[in-house]
mmCIF file of C-alpha atoms in Angstrom:
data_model
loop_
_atom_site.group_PDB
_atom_site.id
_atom_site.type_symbol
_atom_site.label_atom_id
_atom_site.label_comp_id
_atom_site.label_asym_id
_atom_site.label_seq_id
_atom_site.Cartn_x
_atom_site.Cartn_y
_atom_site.Cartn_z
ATOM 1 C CA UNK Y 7 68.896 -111.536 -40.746
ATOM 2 C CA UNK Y 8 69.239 -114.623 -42.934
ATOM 3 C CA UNK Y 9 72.399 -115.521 -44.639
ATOM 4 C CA UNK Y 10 71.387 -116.803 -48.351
ATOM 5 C CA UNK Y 11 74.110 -119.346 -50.227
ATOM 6 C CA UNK Y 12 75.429 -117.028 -52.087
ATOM 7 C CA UNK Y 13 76.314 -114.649 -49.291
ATOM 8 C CA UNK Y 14 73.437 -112.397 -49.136
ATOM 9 C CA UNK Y 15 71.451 -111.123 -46.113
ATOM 10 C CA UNK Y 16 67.462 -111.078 -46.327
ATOM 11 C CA UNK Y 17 66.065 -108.793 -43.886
ATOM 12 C CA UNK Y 18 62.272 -109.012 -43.229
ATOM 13 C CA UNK Y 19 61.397 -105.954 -41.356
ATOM 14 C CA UNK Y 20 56.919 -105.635 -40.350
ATOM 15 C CA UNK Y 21 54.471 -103.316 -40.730
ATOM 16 C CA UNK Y 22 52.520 -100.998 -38.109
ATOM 17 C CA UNK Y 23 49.480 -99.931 -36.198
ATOM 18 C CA UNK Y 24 48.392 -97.153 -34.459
ATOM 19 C CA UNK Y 25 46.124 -98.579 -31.732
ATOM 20 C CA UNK Y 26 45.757 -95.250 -29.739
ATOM 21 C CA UNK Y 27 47.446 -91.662 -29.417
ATOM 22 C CA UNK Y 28 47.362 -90.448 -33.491
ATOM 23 C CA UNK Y 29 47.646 -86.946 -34.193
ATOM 24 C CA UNK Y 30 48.450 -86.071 -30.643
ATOM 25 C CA UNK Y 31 51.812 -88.323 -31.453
ATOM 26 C CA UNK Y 32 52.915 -85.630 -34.027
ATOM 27 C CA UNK Y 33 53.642 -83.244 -30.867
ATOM 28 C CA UNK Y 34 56.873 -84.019 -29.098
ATOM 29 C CA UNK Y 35 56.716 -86.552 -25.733
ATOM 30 C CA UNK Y 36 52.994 -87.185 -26.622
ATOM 31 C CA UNK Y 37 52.513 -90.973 -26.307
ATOM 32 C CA UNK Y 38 51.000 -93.720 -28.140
ATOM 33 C CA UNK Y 39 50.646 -97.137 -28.105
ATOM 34 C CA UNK Y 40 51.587 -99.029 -31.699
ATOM 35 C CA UNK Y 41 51.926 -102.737 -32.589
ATOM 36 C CA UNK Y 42 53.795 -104.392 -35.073
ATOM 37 C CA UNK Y 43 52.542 -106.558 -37.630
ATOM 38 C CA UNK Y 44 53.566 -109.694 -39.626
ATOM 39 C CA UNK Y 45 52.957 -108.044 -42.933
ATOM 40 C CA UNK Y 46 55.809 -105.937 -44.134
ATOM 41 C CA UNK Y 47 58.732 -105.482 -46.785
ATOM 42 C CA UNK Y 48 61.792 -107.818 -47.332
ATOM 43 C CA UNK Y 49 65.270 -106.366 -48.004
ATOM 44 C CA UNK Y 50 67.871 -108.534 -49.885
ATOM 45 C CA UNK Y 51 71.681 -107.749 -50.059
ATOM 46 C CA UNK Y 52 73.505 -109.059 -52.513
ATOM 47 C CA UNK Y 53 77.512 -108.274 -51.005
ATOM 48 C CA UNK Y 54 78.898 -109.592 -54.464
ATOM 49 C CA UNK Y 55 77.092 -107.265 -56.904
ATOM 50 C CA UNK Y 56 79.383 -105.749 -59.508
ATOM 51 C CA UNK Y 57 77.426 -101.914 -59.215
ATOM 52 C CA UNK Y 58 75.576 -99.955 -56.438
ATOM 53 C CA UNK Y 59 72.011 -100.781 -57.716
ATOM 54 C CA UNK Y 60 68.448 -100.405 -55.277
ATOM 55 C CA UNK Y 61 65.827 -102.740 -57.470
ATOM 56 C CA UNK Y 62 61.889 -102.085 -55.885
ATOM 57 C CA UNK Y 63 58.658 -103.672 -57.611
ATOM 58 C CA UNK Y 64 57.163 -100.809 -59.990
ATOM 59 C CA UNK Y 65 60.088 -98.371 -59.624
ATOM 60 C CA UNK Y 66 63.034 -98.009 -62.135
ATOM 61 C CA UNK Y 67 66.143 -99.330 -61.009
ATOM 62 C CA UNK Y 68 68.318 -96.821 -59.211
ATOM 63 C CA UNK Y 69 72.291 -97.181 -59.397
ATOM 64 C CA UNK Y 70 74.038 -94.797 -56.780
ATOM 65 C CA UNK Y 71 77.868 -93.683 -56.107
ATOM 66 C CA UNK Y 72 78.844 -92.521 -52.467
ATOM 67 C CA UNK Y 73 79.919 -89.182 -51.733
ATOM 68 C CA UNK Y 74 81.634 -87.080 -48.584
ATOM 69 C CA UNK Y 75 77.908 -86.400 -47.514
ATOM 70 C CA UNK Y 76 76.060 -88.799 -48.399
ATOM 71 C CA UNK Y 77 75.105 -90.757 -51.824
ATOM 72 C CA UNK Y 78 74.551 -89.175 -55.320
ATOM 73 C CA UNK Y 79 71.412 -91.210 -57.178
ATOM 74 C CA UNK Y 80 72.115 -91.119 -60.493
ATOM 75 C CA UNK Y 81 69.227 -90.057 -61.802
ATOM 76 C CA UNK Y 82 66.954 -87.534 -59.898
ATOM 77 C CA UNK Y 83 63.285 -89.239 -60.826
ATOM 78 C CA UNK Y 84 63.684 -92.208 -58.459
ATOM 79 C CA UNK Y 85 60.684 -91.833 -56.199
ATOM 80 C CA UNK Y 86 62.751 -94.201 -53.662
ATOM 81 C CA UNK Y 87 63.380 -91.226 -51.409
ATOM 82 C CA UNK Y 88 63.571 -93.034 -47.804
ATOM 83 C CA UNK Y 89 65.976 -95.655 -49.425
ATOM 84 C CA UNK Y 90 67.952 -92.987 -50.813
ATOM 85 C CA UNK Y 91 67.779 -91.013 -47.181
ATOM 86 C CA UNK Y 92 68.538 -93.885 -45.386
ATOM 87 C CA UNK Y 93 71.672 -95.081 -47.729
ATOM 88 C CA UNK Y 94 72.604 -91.064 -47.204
ATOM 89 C CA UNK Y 95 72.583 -91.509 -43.365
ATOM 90 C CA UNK Y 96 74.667 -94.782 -43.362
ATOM 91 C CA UNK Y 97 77.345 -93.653 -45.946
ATOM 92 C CA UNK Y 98 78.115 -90.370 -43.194
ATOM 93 C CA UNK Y 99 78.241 -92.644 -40.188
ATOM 94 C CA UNK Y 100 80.501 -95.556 -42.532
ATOM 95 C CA UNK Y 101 82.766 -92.564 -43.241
ATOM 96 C CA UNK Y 102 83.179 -91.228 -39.394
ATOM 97 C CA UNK Y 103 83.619 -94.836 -38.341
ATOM 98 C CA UNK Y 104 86.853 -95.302 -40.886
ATOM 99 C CA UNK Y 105 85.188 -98.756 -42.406
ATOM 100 C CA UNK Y 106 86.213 -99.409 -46.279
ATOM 101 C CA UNK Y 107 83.785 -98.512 -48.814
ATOM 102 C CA UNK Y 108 81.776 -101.693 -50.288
ATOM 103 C CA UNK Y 109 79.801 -102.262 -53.278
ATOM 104 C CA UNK Y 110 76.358 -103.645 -52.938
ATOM 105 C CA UNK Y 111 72.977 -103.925 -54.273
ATOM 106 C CA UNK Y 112 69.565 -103.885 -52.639
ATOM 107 C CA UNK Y 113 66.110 -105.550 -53.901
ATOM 108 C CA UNK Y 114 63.519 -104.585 -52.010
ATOM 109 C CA UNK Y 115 59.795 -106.427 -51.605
ATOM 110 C CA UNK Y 116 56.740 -104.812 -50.353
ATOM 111 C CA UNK Y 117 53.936 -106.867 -49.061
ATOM 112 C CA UNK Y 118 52.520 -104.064 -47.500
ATOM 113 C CA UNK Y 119 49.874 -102.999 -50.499
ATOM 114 C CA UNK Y 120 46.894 -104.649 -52.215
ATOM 115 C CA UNK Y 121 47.381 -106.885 -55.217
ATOM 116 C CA UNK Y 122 45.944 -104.219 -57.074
ATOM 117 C CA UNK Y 123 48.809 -101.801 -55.827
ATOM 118 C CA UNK Y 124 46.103 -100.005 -53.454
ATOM 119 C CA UNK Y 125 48.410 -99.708 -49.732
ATOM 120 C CA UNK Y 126 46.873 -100.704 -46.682
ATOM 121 C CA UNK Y 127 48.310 -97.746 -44.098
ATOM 122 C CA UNK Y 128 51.063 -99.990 -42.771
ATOM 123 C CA UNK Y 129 53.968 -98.228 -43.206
ATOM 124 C CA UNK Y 130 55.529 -99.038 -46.104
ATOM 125 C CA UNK Y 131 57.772 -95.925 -46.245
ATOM 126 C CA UNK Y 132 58.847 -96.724 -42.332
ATOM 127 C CA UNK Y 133 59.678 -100.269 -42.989
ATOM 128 C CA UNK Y 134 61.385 -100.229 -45.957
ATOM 129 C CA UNK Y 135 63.773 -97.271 -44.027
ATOM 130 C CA UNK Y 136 63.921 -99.712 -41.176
ATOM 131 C CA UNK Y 137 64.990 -102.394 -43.376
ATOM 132 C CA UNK Y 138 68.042 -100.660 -45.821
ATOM 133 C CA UNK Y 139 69.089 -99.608 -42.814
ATOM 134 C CA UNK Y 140 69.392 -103.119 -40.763
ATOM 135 C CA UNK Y 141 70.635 -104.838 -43.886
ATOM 136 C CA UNK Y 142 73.380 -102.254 -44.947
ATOM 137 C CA UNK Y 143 74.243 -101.997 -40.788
ATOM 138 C CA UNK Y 144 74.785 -105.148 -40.797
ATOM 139 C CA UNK Y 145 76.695 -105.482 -44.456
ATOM 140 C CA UNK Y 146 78.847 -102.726 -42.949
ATOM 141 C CA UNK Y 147 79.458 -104.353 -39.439
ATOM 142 C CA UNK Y 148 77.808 -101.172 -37.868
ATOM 143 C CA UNK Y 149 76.863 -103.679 -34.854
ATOM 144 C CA UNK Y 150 73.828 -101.293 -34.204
ATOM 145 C CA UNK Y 151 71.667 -101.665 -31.449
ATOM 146 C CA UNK Y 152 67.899 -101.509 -31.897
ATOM 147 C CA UNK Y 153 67.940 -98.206 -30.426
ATOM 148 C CA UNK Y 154 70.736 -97.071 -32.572
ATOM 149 C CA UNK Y 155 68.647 -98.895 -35.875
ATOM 150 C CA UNK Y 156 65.736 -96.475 -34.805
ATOM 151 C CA UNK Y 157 67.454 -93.079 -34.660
ATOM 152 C CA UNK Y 158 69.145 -93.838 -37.569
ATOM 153 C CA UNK Y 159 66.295 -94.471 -39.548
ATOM 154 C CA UNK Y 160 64.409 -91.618 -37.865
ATOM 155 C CA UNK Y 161 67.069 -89.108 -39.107
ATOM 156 C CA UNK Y 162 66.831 -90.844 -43.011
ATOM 157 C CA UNK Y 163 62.505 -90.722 -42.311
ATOM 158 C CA UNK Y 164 63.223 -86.774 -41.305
ATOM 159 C CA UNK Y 165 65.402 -85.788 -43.753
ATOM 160 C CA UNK Y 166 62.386 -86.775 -46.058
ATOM 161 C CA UNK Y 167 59.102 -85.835 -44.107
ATOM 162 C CA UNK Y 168 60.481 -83.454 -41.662
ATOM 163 C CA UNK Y 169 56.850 -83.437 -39.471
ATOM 164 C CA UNK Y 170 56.885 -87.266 -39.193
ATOM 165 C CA UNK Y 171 56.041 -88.661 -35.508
ATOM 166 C CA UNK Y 172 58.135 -91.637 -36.230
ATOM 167 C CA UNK Y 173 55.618 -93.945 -34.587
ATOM 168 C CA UNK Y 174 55.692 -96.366 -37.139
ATOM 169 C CA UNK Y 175 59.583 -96.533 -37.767
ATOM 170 C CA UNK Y 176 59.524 -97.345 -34.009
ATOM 171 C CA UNK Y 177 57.293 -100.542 -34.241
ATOM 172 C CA UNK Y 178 59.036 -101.498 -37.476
ATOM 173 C CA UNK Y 179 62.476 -101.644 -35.481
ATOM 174 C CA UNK Y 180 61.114 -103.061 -32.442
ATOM 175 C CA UNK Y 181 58.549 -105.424 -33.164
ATOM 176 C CA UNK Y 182 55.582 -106.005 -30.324
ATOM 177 C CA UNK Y 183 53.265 -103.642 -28.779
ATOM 178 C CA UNK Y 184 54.894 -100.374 -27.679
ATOM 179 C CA UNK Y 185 54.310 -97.344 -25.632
ATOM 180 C CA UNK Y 186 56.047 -94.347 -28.102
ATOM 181 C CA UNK Y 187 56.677 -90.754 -27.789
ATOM 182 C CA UNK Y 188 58.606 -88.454 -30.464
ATOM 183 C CA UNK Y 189 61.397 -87.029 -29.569
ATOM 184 C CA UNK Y 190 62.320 -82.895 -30.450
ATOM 185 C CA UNK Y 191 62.284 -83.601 -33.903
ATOM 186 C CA UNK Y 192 62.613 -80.057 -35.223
ATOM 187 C CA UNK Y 193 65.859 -79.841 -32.660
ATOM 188 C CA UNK Y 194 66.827 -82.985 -34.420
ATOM 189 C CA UNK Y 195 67.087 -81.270 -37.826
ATOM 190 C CA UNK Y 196 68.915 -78.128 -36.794
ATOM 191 C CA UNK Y 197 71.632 -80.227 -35.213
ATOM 192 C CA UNK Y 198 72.035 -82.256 -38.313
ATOM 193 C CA UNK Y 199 73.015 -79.996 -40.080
ATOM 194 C CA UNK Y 200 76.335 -79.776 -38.830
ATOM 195 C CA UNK Y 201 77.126 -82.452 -36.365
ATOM 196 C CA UNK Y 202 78.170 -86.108 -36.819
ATOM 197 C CA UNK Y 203 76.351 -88.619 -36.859
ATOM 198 C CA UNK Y 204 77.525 -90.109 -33.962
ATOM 199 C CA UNK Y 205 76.791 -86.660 -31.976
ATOM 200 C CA UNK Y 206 73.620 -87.029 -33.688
ATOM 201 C CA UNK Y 207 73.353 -90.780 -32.356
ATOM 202 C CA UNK Y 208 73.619 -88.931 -28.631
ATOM 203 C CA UNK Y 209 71.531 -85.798 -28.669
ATOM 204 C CA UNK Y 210 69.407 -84.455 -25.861
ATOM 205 C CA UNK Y 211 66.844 -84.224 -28.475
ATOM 206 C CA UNK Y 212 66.055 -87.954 -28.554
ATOM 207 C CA UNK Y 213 65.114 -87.334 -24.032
ATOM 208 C CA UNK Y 214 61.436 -85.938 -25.417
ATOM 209 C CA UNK Y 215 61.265 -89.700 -26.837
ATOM 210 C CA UNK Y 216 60.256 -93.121 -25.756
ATOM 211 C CA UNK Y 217 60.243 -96.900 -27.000
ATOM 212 C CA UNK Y 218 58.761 -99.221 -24.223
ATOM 213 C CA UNK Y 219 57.738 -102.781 -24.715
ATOM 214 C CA UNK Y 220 54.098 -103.459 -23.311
ATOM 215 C CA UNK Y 221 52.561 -106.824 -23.283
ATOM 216 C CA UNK Y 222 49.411 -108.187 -25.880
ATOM 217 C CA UNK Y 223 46.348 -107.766 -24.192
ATOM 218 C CA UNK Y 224 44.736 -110.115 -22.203
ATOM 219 C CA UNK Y 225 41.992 -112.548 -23.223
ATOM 220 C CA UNK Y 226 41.982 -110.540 -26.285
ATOM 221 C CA UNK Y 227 42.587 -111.208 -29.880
ATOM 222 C CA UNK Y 228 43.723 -108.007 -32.231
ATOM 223 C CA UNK Y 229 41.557 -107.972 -35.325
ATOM 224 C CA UNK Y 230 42.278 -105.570 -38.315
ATOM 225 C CA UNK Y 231 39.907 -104.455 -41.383
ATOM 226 C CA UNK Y 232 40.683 -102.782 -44.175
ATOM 227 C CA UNK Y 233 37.975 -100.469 -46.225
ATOM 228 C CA UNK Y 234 39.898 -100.712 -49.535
ATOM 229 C CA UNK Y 235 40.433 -96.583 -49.847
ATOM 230 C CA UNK Y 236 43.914 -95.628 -49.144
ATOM 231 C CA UNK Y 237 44.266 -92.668 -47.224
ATOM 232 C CA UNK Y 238 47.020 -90.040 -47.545
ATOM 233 C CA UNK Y 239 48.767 -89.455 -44.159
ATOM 234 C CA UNK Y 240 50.509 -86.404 -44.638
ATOM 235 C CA UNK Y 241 47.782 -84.585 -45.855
ATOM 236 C CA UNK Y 242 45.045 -85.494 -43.461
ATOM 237 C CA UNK Y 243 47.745 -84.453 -40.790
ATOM 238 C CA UNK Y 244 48.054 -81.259 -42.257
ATOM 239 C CA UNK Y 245 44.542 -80.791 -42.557
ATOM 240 C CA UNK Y 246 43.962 -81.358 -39.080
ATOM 241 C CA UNK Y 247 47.287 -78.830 -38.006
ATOM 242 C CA UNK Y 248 45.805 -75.788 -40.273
ATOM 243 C CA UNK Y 249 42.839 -76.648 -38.170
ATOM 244 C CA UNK Y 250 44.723 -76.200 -35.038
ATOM 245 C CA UNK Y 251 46.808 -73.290 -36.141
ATOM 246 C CA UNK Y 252 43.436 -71.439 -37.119
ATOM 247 C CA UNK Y 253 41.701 -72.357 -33.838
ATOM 248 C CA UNK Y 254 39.415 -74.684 -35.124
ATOM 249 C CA UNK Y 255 40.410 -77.145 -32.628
ATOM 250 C CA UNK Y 256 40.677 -76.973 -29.022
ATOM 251 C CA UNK Y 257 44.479 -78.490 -28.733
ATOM 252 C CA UNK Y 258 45.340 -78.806 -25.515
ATOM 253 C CA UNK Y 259 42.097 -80.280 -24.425
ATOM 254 C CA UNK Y 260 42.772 -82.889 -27.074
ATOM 255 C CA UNK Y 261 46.182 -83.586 -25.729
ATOM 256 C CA UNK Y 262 44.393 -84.235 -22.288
ATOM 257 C CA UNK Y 263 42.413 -86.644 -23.646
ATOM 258 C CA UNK Y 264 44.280 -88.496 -25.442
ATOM 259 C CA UNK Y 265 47.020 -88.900 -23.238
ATOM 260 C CA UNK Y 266 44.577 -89.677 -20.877
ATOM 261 C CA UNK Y 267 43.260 -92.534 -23.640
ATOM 262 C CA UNK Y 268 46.513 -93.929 -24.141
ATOM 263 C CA UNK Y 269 47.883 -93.281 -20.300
ATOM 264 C CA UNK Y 270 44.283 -95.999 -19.478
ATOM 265 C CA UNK Y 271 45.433 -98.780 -21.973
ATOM 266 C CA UNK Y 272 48.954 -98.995 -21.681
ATOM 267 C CA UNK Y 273 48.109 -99.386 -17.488
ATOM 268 C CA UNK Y 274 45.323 -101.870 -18.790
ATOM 269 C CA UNK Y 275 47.554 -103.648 -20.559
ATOM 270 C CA UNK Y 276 50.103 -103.841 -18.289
ATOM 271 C CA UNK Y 277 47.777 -104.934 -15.420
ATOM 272 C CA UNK Y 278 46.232 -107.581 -18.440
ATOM 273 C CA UNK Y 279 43.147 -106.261 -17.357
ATOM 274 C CA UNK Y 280 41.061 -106.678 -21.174
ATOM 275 C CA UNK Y 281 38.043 -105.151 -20.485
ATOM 276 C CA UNK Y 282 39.939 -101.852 -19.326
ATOM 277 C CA UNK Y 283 41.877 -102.498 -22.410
ATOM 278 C CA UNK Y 284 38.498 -101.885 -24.898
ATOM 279 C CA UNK Y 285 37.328 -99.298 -22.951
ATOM 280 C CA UNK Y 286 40.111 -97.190 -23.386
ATOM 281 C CA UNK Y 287 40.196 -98.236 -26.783
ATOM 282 C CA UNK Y 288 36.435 -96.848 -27.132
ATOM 283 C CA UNK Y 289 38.486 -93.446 -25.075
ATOM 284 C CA UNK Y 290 40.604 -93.190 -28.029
ATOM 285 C CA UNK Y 291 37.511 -93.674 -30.537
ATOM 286 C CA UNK Y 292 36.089 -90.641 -29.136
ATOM 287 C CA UNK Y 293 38.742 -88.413 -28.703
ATOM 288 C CA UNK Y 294 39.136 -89.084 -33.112
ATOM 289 C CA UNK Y 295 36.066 -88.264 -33.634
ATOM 290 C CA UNK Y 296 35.946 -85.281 -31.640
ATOM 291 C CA UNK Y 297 38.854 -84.524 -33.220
ATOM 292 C CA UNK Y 298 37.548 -84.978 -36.120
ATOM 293 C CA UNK Y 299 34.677 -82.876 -35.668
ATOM 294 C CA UNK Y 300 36.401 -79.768 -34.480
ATOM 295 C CA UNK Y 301 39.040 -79.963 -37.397
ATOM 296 C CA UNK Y 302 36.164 -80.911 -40.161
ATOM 297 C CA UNK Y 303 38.472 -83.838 -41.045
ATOM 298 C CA UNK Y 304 36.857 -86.621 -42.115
ATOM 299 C CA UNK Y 305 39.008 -89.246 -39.876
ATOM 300 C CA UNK Y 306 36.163 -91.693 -39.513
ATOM 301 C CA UNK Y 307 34.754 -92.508 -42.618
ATOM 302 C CA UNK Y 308 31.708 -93.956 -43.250
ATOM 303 C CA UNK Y 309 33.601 -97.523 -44.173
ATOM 304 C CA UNK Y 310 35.264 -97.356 -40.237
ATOM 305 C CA UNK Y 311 32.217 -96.394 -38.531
ATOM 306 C CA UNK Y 312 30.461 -99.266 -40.109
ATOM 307 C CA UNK Y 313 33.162 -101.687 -39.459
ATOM 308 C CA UNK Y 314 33.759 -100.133 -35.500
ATOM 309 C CA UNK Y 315 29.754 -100.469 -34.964
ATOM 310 C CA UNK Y 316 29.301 -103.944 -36.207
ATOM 311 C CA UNK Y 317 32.431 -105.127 -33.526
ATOM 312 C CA UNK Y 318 30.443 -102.722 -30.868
ATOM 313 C CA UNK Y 319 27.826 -105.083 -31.532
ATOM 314 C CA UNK Y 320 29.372 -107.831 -30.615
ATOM 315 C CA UNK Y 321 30.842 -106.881 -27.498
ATOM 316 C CA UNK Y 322 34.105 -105.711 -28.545
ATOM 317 C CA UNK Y 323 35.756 -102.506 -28.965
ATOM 318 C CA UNK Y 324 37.350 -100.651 -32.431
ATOM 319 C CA UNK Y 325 38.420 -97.572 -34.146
ATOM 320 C CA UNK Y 326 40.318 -96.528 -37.008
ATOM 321 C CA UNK Y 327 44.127 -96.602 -37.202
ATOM 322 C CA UNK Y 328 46.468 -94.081 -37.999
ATOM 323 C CA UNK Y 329 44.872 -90.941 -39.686
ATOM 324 C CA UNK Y 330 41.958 -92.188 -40.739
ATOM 325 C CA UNK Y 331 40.375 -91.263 -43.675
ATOM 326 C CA UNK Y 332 40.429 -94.938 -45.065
ATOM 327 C CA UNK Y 333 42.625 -97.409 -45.055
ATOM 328 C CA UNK Y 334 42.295 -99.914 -41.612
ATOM 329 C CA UNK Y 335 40.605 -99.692 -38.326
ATOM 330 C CA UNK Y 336 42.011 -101.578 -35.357
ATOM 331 C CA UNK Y 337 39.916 -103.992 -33.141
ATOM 332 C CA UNK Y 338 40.226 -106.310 -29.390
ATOM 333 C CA UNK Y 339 37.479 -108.944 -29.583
ATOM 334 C CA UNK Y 340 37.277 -111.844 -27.245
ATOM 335 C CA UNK Y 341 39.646 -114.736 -28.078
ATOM 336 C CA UNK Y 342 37.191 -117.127 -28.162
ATOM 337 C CA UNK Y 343 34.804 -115.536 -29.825
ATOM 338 C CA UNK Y 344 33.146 -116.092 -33.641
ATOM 339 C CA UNK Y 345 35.908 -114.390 -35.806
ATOM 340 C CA UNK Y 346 35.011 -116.301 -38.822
ATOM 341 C CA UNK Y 347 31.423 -114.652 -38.228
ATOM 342 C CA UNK Y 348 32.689 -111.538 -37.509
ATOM 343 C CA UNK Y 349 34.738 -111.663 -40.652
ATOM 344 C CA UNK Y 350 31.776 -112.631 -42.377
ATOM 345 C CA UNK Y 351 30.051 -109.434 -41.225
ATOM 346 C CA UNK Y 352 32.954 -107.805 -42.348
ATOM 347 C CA UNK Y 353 32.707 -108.561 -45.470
ATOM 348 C CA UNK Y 354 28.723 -107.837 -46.448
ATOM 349 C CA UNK Y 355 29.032 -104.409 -45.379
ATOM 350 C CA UNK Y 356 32.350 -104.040 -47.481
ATOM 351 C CA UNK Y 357 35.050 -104.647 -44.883
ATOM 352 C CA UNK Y 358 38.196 -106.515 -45.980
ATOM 353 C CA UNK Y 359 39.486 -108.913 -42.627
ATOM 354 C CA UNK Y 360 43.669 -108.694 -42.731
ATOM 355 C CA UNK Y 361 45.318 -112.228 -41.499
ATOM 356 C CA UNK Y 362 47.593 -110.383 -39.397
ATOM 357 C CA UNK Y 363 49.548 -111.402 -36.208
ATOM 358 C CA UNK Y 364 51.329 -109.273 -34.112
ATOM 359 C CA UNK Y 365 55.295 -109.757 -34.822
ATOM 360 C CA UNK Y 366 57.510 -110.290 -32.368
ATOM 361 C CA UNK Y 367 61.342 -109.371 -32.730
ATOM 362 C CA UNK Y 368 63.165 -112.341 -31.053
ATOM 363 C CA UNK Y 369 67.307 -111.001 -31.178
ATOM 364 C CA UNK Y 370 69.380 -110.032 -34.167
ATOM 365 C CA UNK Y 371 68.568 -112.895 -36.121
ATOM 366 C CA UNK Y 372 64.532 -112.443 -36.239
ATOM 367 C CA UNK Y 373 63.430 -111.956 -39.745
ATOM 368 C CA UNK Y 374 59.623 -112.339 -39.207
#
């Protein structure tokens, strides 16, 4: 959080990575291991503004009036859904708390697509949840803990996309590397409904879940490429559950093994043992394409497989992040090795490098 002059708070909240356990995530107390990255959206509050306004890059500005259970946009053709979720979520848990209704307004920046408006798969949606929710917390005096930032903006993300894992509004909110598991999401729903937020807040449902730190690999640098074709989340996921549902796809043998894929590099990681760390990473490869296989999803394109093969050749390990289907693939390459070569490679086969660093949250006060 940064104070501004005038009063305001700028919140810079990062983006994400799936480094191992996607698609298995989707299915409660699965785990997989995410990172957060120093790319990602910045949320300015302006605590003086004379109307309840949300400003975004390339969408029409949206002015807003509280009500008992939530907000009221007003107008309906806003495609800022998550912001309007997550404003939704904090106006019921200002009202239980008995705190005084304030005018605001929110701009929100993404840096978390192309130039050309083309997203890289970082989780724009997650962060910029993540984000209205820290700022207006905060605006509010909320005093939420990082826990308490994550299930709130899990309940906003779910309101929205009821079948999200919530993986990446987990490394938005907690920065680093970390171990995650969804918690009972669908249980999640049925109870809000009804209860308070602050029932909610407490639920059994969140015991399925999990948000462990784990440390950067060892000896190991993270290095991310991007194809340039965005991929569409939601739909390959679905894609691969009509798969399942139909038989396609053998799905507790793929729970096994990834488990088992993600179970070998958190326990690499944690022993900051790097060479167990790619091979488990090479574990994970093959349990997506399997997967892939089975479900006749195209998760590895032809793009990823060229850009995991070239870093195969040089002794490292890759595979693509998050769905698939596009968008980036993940790498762990020596630390000192030829990255400017690498990238190099990259880039004559039609690979984009990403200058990303991991991001660390360092207390309240980190902004990025």
């Amino acid at each position: 959080m940064t104070p501004t002059p005038n009063g305001s708070l700028v919140v810079r909240v990062p983006g994400k990575l799936f480094i191992a356990g996607e698609y298995a995530v989707v299915t409660p107390g699965e785990p997989a291991v995410l990172v957060a990255v120093d790319m990602g959206i910045t949320v300015a509050l302006d605590p003086v503004a004379p109307v309840r306004t949300v400003r975004s890059r390339g969408y029409r500005t949206l002015e807003w009036t509280p009500a008992e259970t939530g907000i009221v946009p007003a107008h309906a053709d806003h495609d800022l859904d998550y912001v309007v979720s997550a404003l939704s979520v904090l106006e019921r848990l200002r009202r239980e708390r008995g705190i005084a209704s304030r005018v605001f307004a929110l701009d929100i920046d993404s840096g978390l697509d192309h130039g050309s408006g083309r997203k890289y798969g970082l989780g724009s949606s997650a962060a910029v949840t993540v984000g209205v929710v820290r700022a207006v917390g905060r605006h509010l005096g909320l005093d939420l803990t990082p826990t308490e930032e994550y299930r709130l903006s899990m309940l906003a993300t779910l309101a929205v996309a009821p079948d999200a894992s919530g993986g990446d509004v987990a490394a938005s909110t907690m920065g680093g590397w970390i171990l995650y598991r969804s918690p009972d999401r669908r249980r999640l729903l049925e109870e809000s409904a009804d209860a308070a937020l602050s029932a909610l807040l407490g639920s059994r449902a969140w015991d399925l879940g999990e948000l462990t730190p784990l440390p950067a690999p060892d000896g190991l640098e993270l290095v991310v490429g991007w194809t340039g074709h965005p991929a569409s989340t939601r739909s390959l996921v679905s894609a691969v559950q009509s798969a399942v549902i139909s038989g396609a796809v053998d799905h507790e043998r793929f729970l096994d093994e990834s488990r088992h894929a993600v179970s070998m590099l958190r326990d690499a990681l944690c022993a900051a043992e790097g060479r167990e760390a790619q091979d488990a990473l090479r574990q994970a490869r093959a349990v997506l394409r399997e997967l892939g296989r089975q479900s006749g999803v195209e998760i590895e394109t032809a793009a990823l497989g060229r850009m995991c093969d070239i870093i195969e050749g040089r002794g490292g390990a890759a595979k693509p992040s998050g769905a698939g289907g596009g968008d980036c693939g993940v790498a762990l390459v020596d630390a000192d090795g030829d990255r400017a070569s690498l990238e190099d490679d990259w880039r004559a086969h039609g690979i984009h490098p990403l200058p990303l660093a991991v991001w660390q949250r360092e207390g309240d006060d980190r902004v990025g």
